[in-house]
Short mmCIF file of C-alpha atoms and ligand atoms in Angstrom, two decimals:
data_model
loop_
_atom_site.label_atom_id
_atom_site.label_comp_id
_atom_site.label_asym_id
_atom_site.label_seq_id
_atom_site.Cartn_x
_atom_site.Cartn_y
_atom_site.Cartn_z
CA MET A 1 -19.53 13.28 1.13
CA PRO A 2 -17.83 14.15 4.42
CA GLN A 3 -19.89 15.90 7.07
CA SER A 4 -18.82 19.54 7.21
CA GLY A 5 -16.39 20.02 10.09
CA GLU A 6 -15.10 16.43 10.01
CA LYS A 7 -11.36 16.44 10.63
CA THR A 8 -8.52 14.06 10.06
CA HIS A 9 -4.75 14.26 10.18
CA PHE A 10 -2.30 15.02 7.43
CA GLY A 11 0.94 14.09 9.19
CA PHE A 12 0.81 16.01 12.48
CA GLN A 13 -1.57 18.66 11.12
CA GLN A 14 -5.33 18.57 11.62
CA VAL A 15 -7.07 19.11 8.28
CA ALA A 16 -10.63 18.91 7.00
CA LEU A 17 -11.36 15.31 5.98
CA GLY A 18 -12.30 16.49 2.51
CA ASP A 19 -8.93 18.23 2.06
CA LYS A 20 -6.59 15.38 2.91
CA GLN A 21 -6.64 13.55 -0.42
CA ALA A 22 -5.60 16.65 -2.40
CA ARG A 23 -2.67 17.18 -0.06
CA VAL A 24 -1.61 13.54 -0.34
CA ASP A 25 -1.90 13.82 -4.13
CA ASP A 26 0.46 16.83 -4.10
CA VAL A 27 3.02 14.83 -2.15
CA PHE A 28 3.10 11.98 -4.66
CA HIS A 29 2.86 14.28 -7.66
CA ASN A 30 6.03 16.01 -6.45
CA VAL A 31 8.05 12.88 -5.72
CA ALA A 32 6.79 10.46 -8.42
CA ARG A 33 9.91 10.60 -10.64
CA ARG A 34 12.28 9.92 -7.77
CA TYR A 35 9.96 7.80 -5.66
CA ASP A 36 11.69 4.46 -6.30
CA LEU A 37 15.17 5.86 -5.74
CA MET A 38 14.02 7.43 -2.47
CA ASN A 39 12.57 4.11 -1.29
CA ASP A 40 15.97 2.48 -1.73
CA LEU A 41 17.79 5.34 -0.04
CA MET A 42 15.44 5.66 2.92
CA SER A 43 15.15 1.98 3.70
CA GLY A 44 18.68 0.96 2.70
CA GLY A 45 17.02 -1.40 0.21
CA LEU A 46 14.93 -3.06 2.96
CA HIS A 47 11.66 -2.22 1.22
CA ARG A 48 12.61 -4.85 -1.34
CA ALA A 49 12.81 -7.55 1.34
CA TRP A 50 9.53 -6.38 2.92
CA LYS A 51 7.75 -6.51 -0.43
CA SER A 52 9.27 -9.93 -1.16
CA THR A 53 7.77 -11.17 2.13
CA LEU A 54 4.40 -9.81 1.03
CA VAL A 55 4.65 -11.64 -2.29
CA SER A 56 5.77 -14.87 -0.58
CA ALA A 57 2.70 -14.67 1.67
CA LEU A 58 0.54 -14.06 -1.40
CA ASN A 59 2.09 -17.14 -2.97
CA PRO A 60 0.66 -16.53 -6.45
CA PRO A 61 -0.02 -19.86 -8.18
CA LYS A 62 2.36 -20.81 -10.96
CA ALA A 63 -0.33 -22.81 -12.76
CA ARG A 64 -4.03 -23.21 -12.05
CA GLY A 65 -4.69 -26.26 -14.19
CA SER A 66 -4.34 -28.67 -11.29
CA SER A 67 -6.28 -26.64 -8.72
CA ILE A 68 -9.72 -27.61 -7.44
CA GLY A 69 -12.93 -26.42 -9.08
CA SER A 70 -14.45 -26.53 -12.53
CA GLY A 71 -12.37 -26.52 -15.67
CA ALA A 72 -13.73 -23.12 -16.67
CA LEU A 73 -12.65 -21.57 -13.38
CA ASP A 74 -9.25 -23.20 -13.50
CA SER A 75 -8.47 -21.75 -16.90
CA ARG A 76 -8.71 -18.13 -15.82
CA PRO A 77 -5.61 -16.40 -14.50
CA PHE A 78 -5.21 -15.54 -10.81
CA ALA A 79 -6.48 -11.97 -10.49
CA LEU A 80 -4.53 -9.71 -8.15
CA LEU A 81 -5.55 -6.17 -7.32
CA ASP A 82 -2.72 -4.03 -5.98
CA LEU A 83 -4.23 -0.95 -4.34
CA ALA A 84 -2.29 2.30 -4.15
CA GLY A 85 0.17 0.41 -6.32
CA GLY A 86 2.00 3.54 -7.48
CA THR A 87 4.99 2.73 -9.65
CA GLY A 88 4.15 -0.98 -9.82
CA ASP A 89 6.77 -2.44 -7.50
CA VAL A 90 4.53 -5.02 -5.83
CA ALA A 91 2.84 -5.89 -9.14
CA PHE A 92 6.18 -6.62 -10.84
CA ARG A 93 7.39 -8.76 -7.95
CA ALA A 94 4.13 -10.72 -7.99
CA ILE A 95 4.39 -11.29 -11.76
CA ASP A 96 8.00 -12.46 -11.30
CA ALA A 97 6.74 -14.96 -8.72
CA GLY A 98 3.51 -16.00 -10.45
CA GLY A 99 4.45 -15.97 -14.11
CA ALA A 100 1.97 -16.00 -16.98
CA ASP A 101 -0.95 -17.20 -14.85
CA LEU A 102 -1.18 -13.92 -12.97
CA GLN A 103 -3.14 -10.86 -14.06
CA VAL A 104 -2.46 -7.77 -11.97
CA THR A 105 -4.48 -4.59 -11.77
CA VAL A 106 -2.68 -1.66 -10.20
CA VAL A 107 -4.99 1.04 -8.89
CA ASP A 108 -3.66 4.39 -7.78
CA ILE A 109 -5.24 7.80 -7.44
CA ASN A 110 -2.17 9.57 -8.77
CA ALA A 111 -1.62 9.72 -12.55
CA ASP A 112 2.06 10.69 -12.13
CA MET A 113 2.84 7.58 -10.11
CA LEU A 114 0.97 5.45 -12.66
CA ASP A 115 2.92 7.01 -15.56
CA VAL A 116 6.17 5.90 -13.94
CA GLY A 117 4.62 2.47 -13.36
CA ARG A 118 3.54 2.10 -17.00
CA ALA A 119 7.02 3.00 -18.24
CA ARG A 120 8.58 0.49 -15.86
CA ALA A 121 6.12 -2.22 -16.95
CA SER A 122 7.17 -1.74 -20.56
CA GLU A 123 10.85 -1.94 -19.61
CA HIS A 124 10.16 -5.25 -17.84
CA GLY A 125 8.09 -6.59 -20.76
CA PHE A 126 5.04 -6.82 -18.48
CA ASP A 127 2.58 -4.82 -20.60
CA ASP A 128 0.24 -7.80 -21.01
CA ALA A 129 0.35 -8.91 -17.39
CA VAL A 130 -0.46 -5.64 -15.67
CA THR A 131 -3.15 -3.00 -16.13
CA PHE A 132 -2.85 0.43 -14.55
CA VAL A 133 -6.08 2.10 -13.47
CA GLU A 134 -6.47 5.58 -12.04
CA GLY A 135 -8.89 5.24 -9.15
CA ASN A 136 -9.63 5.80 -5.51
CA ALA A 137 -9.20 2.93 -3.04
CA GLU A 138 -12.27 4.27 -1.22
CA ALA A 139 -14.54 3.69 -4.24
CA LEU A 140 -13.14 1.00 -6.52
CA PRO A 141 -14.40 0.87 -10.11
CA PHE A 142 -14.74 -2.95 -10.05
CA PRO A 143 -17.61 -5.40 -9.53
CA ASP A 144 -18.11 -7.37 -6.31
CA ARG A 145 -16.02 -10.53 -5.88
CA SER A 146 -13.83 -9.97 -8.92
CA TYR A 147 -10.31 -10.57 -7.47
CA ASP A 148 -8.52 -13.54 -5.94
CA ALA A 149 -6.27 -11.35 -3.80
CA VAL A 150 -5.94 -7.71 -2.86
CA THR A 151 -2.65 -6.19 -1.75
CA ILE A 152 -1.69 -2.72 -0.58
CA ALA A 153 1.85 -1.70 0.32
CA PHE A 154 2.61 1.55 2.15
CA GLY A 155 -0.62 2.97 0.78
CA ILE A 156 -3.36 2.61 3.36
CA ARG A 157 -2.10 5.29 5.73
CA ASN A 158 -2.40 7.84 2.92
CA VAL A 159 -6.07 7.09 2.32
CA PRO A 160 -8.32 9.55 4.18
CA ARG A 161 -11.09 7.05 5.01
CA ILE A 162 -9.24 3.85 5.80
CA GLU A 163 -12.43 2.00 6.81
CA ARG A 164 -13.92 2.61 3.37
CA ALA A 165 -10.83 1.31 1.60
CA LEU A 166 -10.91 -1.86 3.74
CA GLU A 167 -14.60 -2.35 2.97
CA GLU A 168 -13.91 -1.91 -0.73
CA ALA A 169 -11.05 -4.42 -0.62
CA TYR A 170 -13.45 -6.87 1.03
CA ARG A 171 -16.21 -6.19 -1.51
CA VAL A 172 -14.07 -6.89 -4.59
CA LEU A 173 -12.48 -10.06 -3.17
CA ARG A 174 -13.85 -13.45 -4.09
CA ILE A 175 -14.87 -15.81 -1.28
CA GLY A 176 -11.66 -17.47 -0.14
CA GLY A 177 -9.61 -14.49 -1.29
CA ARG A 178 -6.86 -12.91 0.79
CA PHE A 179 -6.12 -9.33 1.72
CA LEU A 180 -2.50 -8.45 2.48
CA CYS A 181 -1.39 -5.06 3.68
CA LEU A 182 2.19 -3.99 4.22
CA GLU A 183 2.49 -0.81 6.25
CA PHE A 184 4.85 1.02 8.53
CA SER A 185 4.16 0.07 12.12
CA SER A 186 5.48 0.78 15.64
CA VAL A 187 9.02 0.03 16.70
CA ASP A 188 9.00 -1.34 20.24
CA VAL A 189 12.55 -2.62 20.61
CA PRO A 190 14.33 -0.59 23.33
CA GLY A 191 17.21 1.35 21.78
CA LEU A 192 16.01 0.80 18.24
CA ASP A 193 12.98 3.03 18.88
CA ALA A 194 15.14 6.05 19.80
CA LEU A 195 17.46 5.44 16.87
CA TYR A 196 14.53 5.09 14.49
CA GLU A 197 12.99 8.30 15.80
CA LEU A 198 16.24 10.17 15.22
CA TYR A 199 16.70 8.66 11.78
CA SER A 200 13.10 9.39 10.75
CA PHE A 201 12.84 12.99 11.85
CA GLN A 202 16.43 14.18 11.40
CA LEU A 203 17.63 12.34 8.33
CA ILE A 204 14.71 11.40 6.09
CA PRO A 205 13.36 14.93 5.43
CA ARG A 206 16.93 16.08 4.62
CA VAL A 207 17.53 13.22 2.20
CA GLY A 208 14.08 13.91 0.70
CA GLN A 209 15.06 17.54 0.17
CA ALA A 210 18.38 16.59 -1.45
CA VAL A 211 16.93 13.95 -3.79
CA THR A 212 13.46 15.26 -4.66
CA GLY A 213 13.73 18.92 -3.68
CA ASP A 214 10.66 18.40 -1.48
CA ARG A 215 11.42 18.26 2.24
CA GLU A 216 7.74 18.66 3.16
CA ALA A 217 6.78 15.46 1.34
CA TYR A 218 9.16 13.42 3.46
CA GLN A 219 8.25 15.29 6.63
CA TYR A 220 4.66 14.19 5.88
CA LEU A 221 5.87 10.64 5.31
CA VAL A 222 7.49 10.29 8.74
CA GLU A 223 4.65 12.07 10.50
CA SER A 224 2.02 9.92 8.79
CA ILE A 225 3.85 6.81 9.99
CA ARG A 226 3.53 8.03 13.60
CA LYS A 227 -0.16 8.76 13.18
CA PHE A 228 -0.99 5.34 11.75
CA PRO A 229 -2.88 3.04 14.19
CA LYS A 230 -0.89 0.53 16.24
CA PRO A 231 -0.91 -2.95 14.64
CA LYS A 232 -3.49 -4.45 17.04
CA VAL A 233 -5.84 -1.53 16.42
CA PHE A 234 -5.39 -1.80 12.66
CA ALA A 235 -6.02 -5.55 12.86
CA ARG A 236 -9.37 -4.79 14.52
CA MET A 237 -10.20 -2.35 11.71
CA ILE A 238 -9.51 -5.13 9.19
CA GLU A 239 -11.85 -7.41 11.14
CA ALA A 240 -14.53 -4.71 11.28
CA ALA A 241 -14.51 -4.61 7.46
CA GLY A 242 -15.58 -8.28 7.48
CA PHE A 243 -12.26 -10.11 7.12
CA ARG A 244 -11.62 -13.31 9.08
CA ARG A 245 -8.49 -15.09 10.33
CA VAL A 246 -6.93 -11.66 10.70
CA SER A 247 -3.29 -11.64 11.73
CA PHE A 248 -0.20 -9.52 11.49
CA ARG A 249 3.50 -10.11 11.47
CA PRO A 250 5.93 -7.40 12.59
CA MET A 251 9.20 -7.17 10.67
CA THR A 252 12.51 -5.40 11.31
CA GLY A 253 11.74 -4.74 14.97
CA GLY A 254 8.28 -3.40 14.14
CA VAL A 255 9.39 -0.87 11.53
CA VAL A 256 6.79 -2.46 9.27
CA ALA A 257 4.06 -5.08 9.69
CA LEU A 258 2.42 -7.40 7.22
CA HIS A 259 -1.32 -7.63 7.93
CA SER A 260 -3.48 -10.41 6.57
CA GLY A 261 -7.19 -11.20 6.43
CA TRP A 262 -9.41 -13.56 4.43
CA ARG A 263 -12.83 -13.19 2.91
CA LEU A 264 -14.48 -16.42 4.04
C1 SAM B 301 3.95 5.33 -0.46
S1 SAM B 301 3.18 5.11 -2.01
C2 SAM B 301 3.17 3.36 -2.18
C3 SAM B 301 3.35 2.90 -3.59
C4 SAM B 301 3.57 1.39 -3.78
N1 SAM B 301 2.48 0.61 -3.22
C5 SAM B 301 4.87 0.95 -3.19
O1 SAM B 301 4.85 0.23 -2.20
O2 SAM B 301 5.92 1.33 -3.71
C6 SAM B 301 1.51 5.49 -1.64
C7 SAM B 301 0.60 5.50 -2.84
O3 SAM B 301 -0.75 5.63 -2.39
C8 SAM B 301 -1.46 6.33 -3.38
N2 SAM B 301 -2.75 6.78 -2.85
C9 SAM B 301 -2.97 7.72 -1.91
N3 SAM B 301 -4.28 7.85 -1.66
C10 SAM B 301 -4.91 6.96 -2.47
C11 SAM B 301 -6.28 6.60 -2.67
N4 SAM B 301 -7.26 7.19 -1.98
N5 SAM B 301 -6.57 5.64 -3.56
C12 SAM B 301 -5.59 5.03 -4.27
N6 SAM B 301 -4.27 5.34 -4.13
C13 SAM B 301 -3.93 6.27 -3.23
C14 SAM B 301 -0.49 7.43 -3.74
O4 SAM B 301 -0.84 8.08 -4.94
C15 SAM B 301 0.83 6.68 -3.79
O5 SAM B 301 1.11 6.21 -5.08
#
């Protein structure tokens, strides 16, 4: 339990650490039905390319029969855990790339986001390949070393205790497993930074209001992006959780970064 008086940020506001999750949950409860549409509108479809880069880096195996190890190990599917997986976007892309040899578990704390995800999975015919679990990234309901890879896309900055979520990702990964985190980052291209600032604070909350009826949710979104640690600092947090060969790759002028670490 948090120490009384411990604070954190919710966007630009200071809030009690123990209060942040409920406020984050409200945000995603309110936008769940229009979440995917808003992603396309806000990013001009770019979130699709960013997620595709994540899945390419993950490189889910098409078939495990020829991989090293014992026959028993080879016969099990590649197990991917997608944290804060919401409406299933990353999971579906990974299944598209990995085929029948991939088993994905999507964990999210928000039942409304998961409901949308389950409906989408059925539409795609992915019911057997993906399991949706309501759970907190800070305290995963899975045994140690039970996944081959752990991904999280645009989720980590919403988690109140980021260090705990990183430690949990490490704990549930098998030795040799990879952690990949896609997150908004810091734009440091002169000219683009000013434009991005204007776009973020002037346009996104207005579009959020028009599409979801919830301006505050999208105000939180842009503020939370600004409060997220710079990529080098976040890379050190990933290392502190135990990961090795930690690296990151900025994309689109630093709008987002793909972070990577291995459990070795
Ligand atoms: C911006 S959405 C990202 C959804 C999805 N990964 C994607 O890229 O489309 C952030 C997600 O994080 C989830 N989330 C927030 N705090 C969480 C926590 N402590 N544990 C698990 N999920 C959490 C929210 O419910 C929401 O679905």
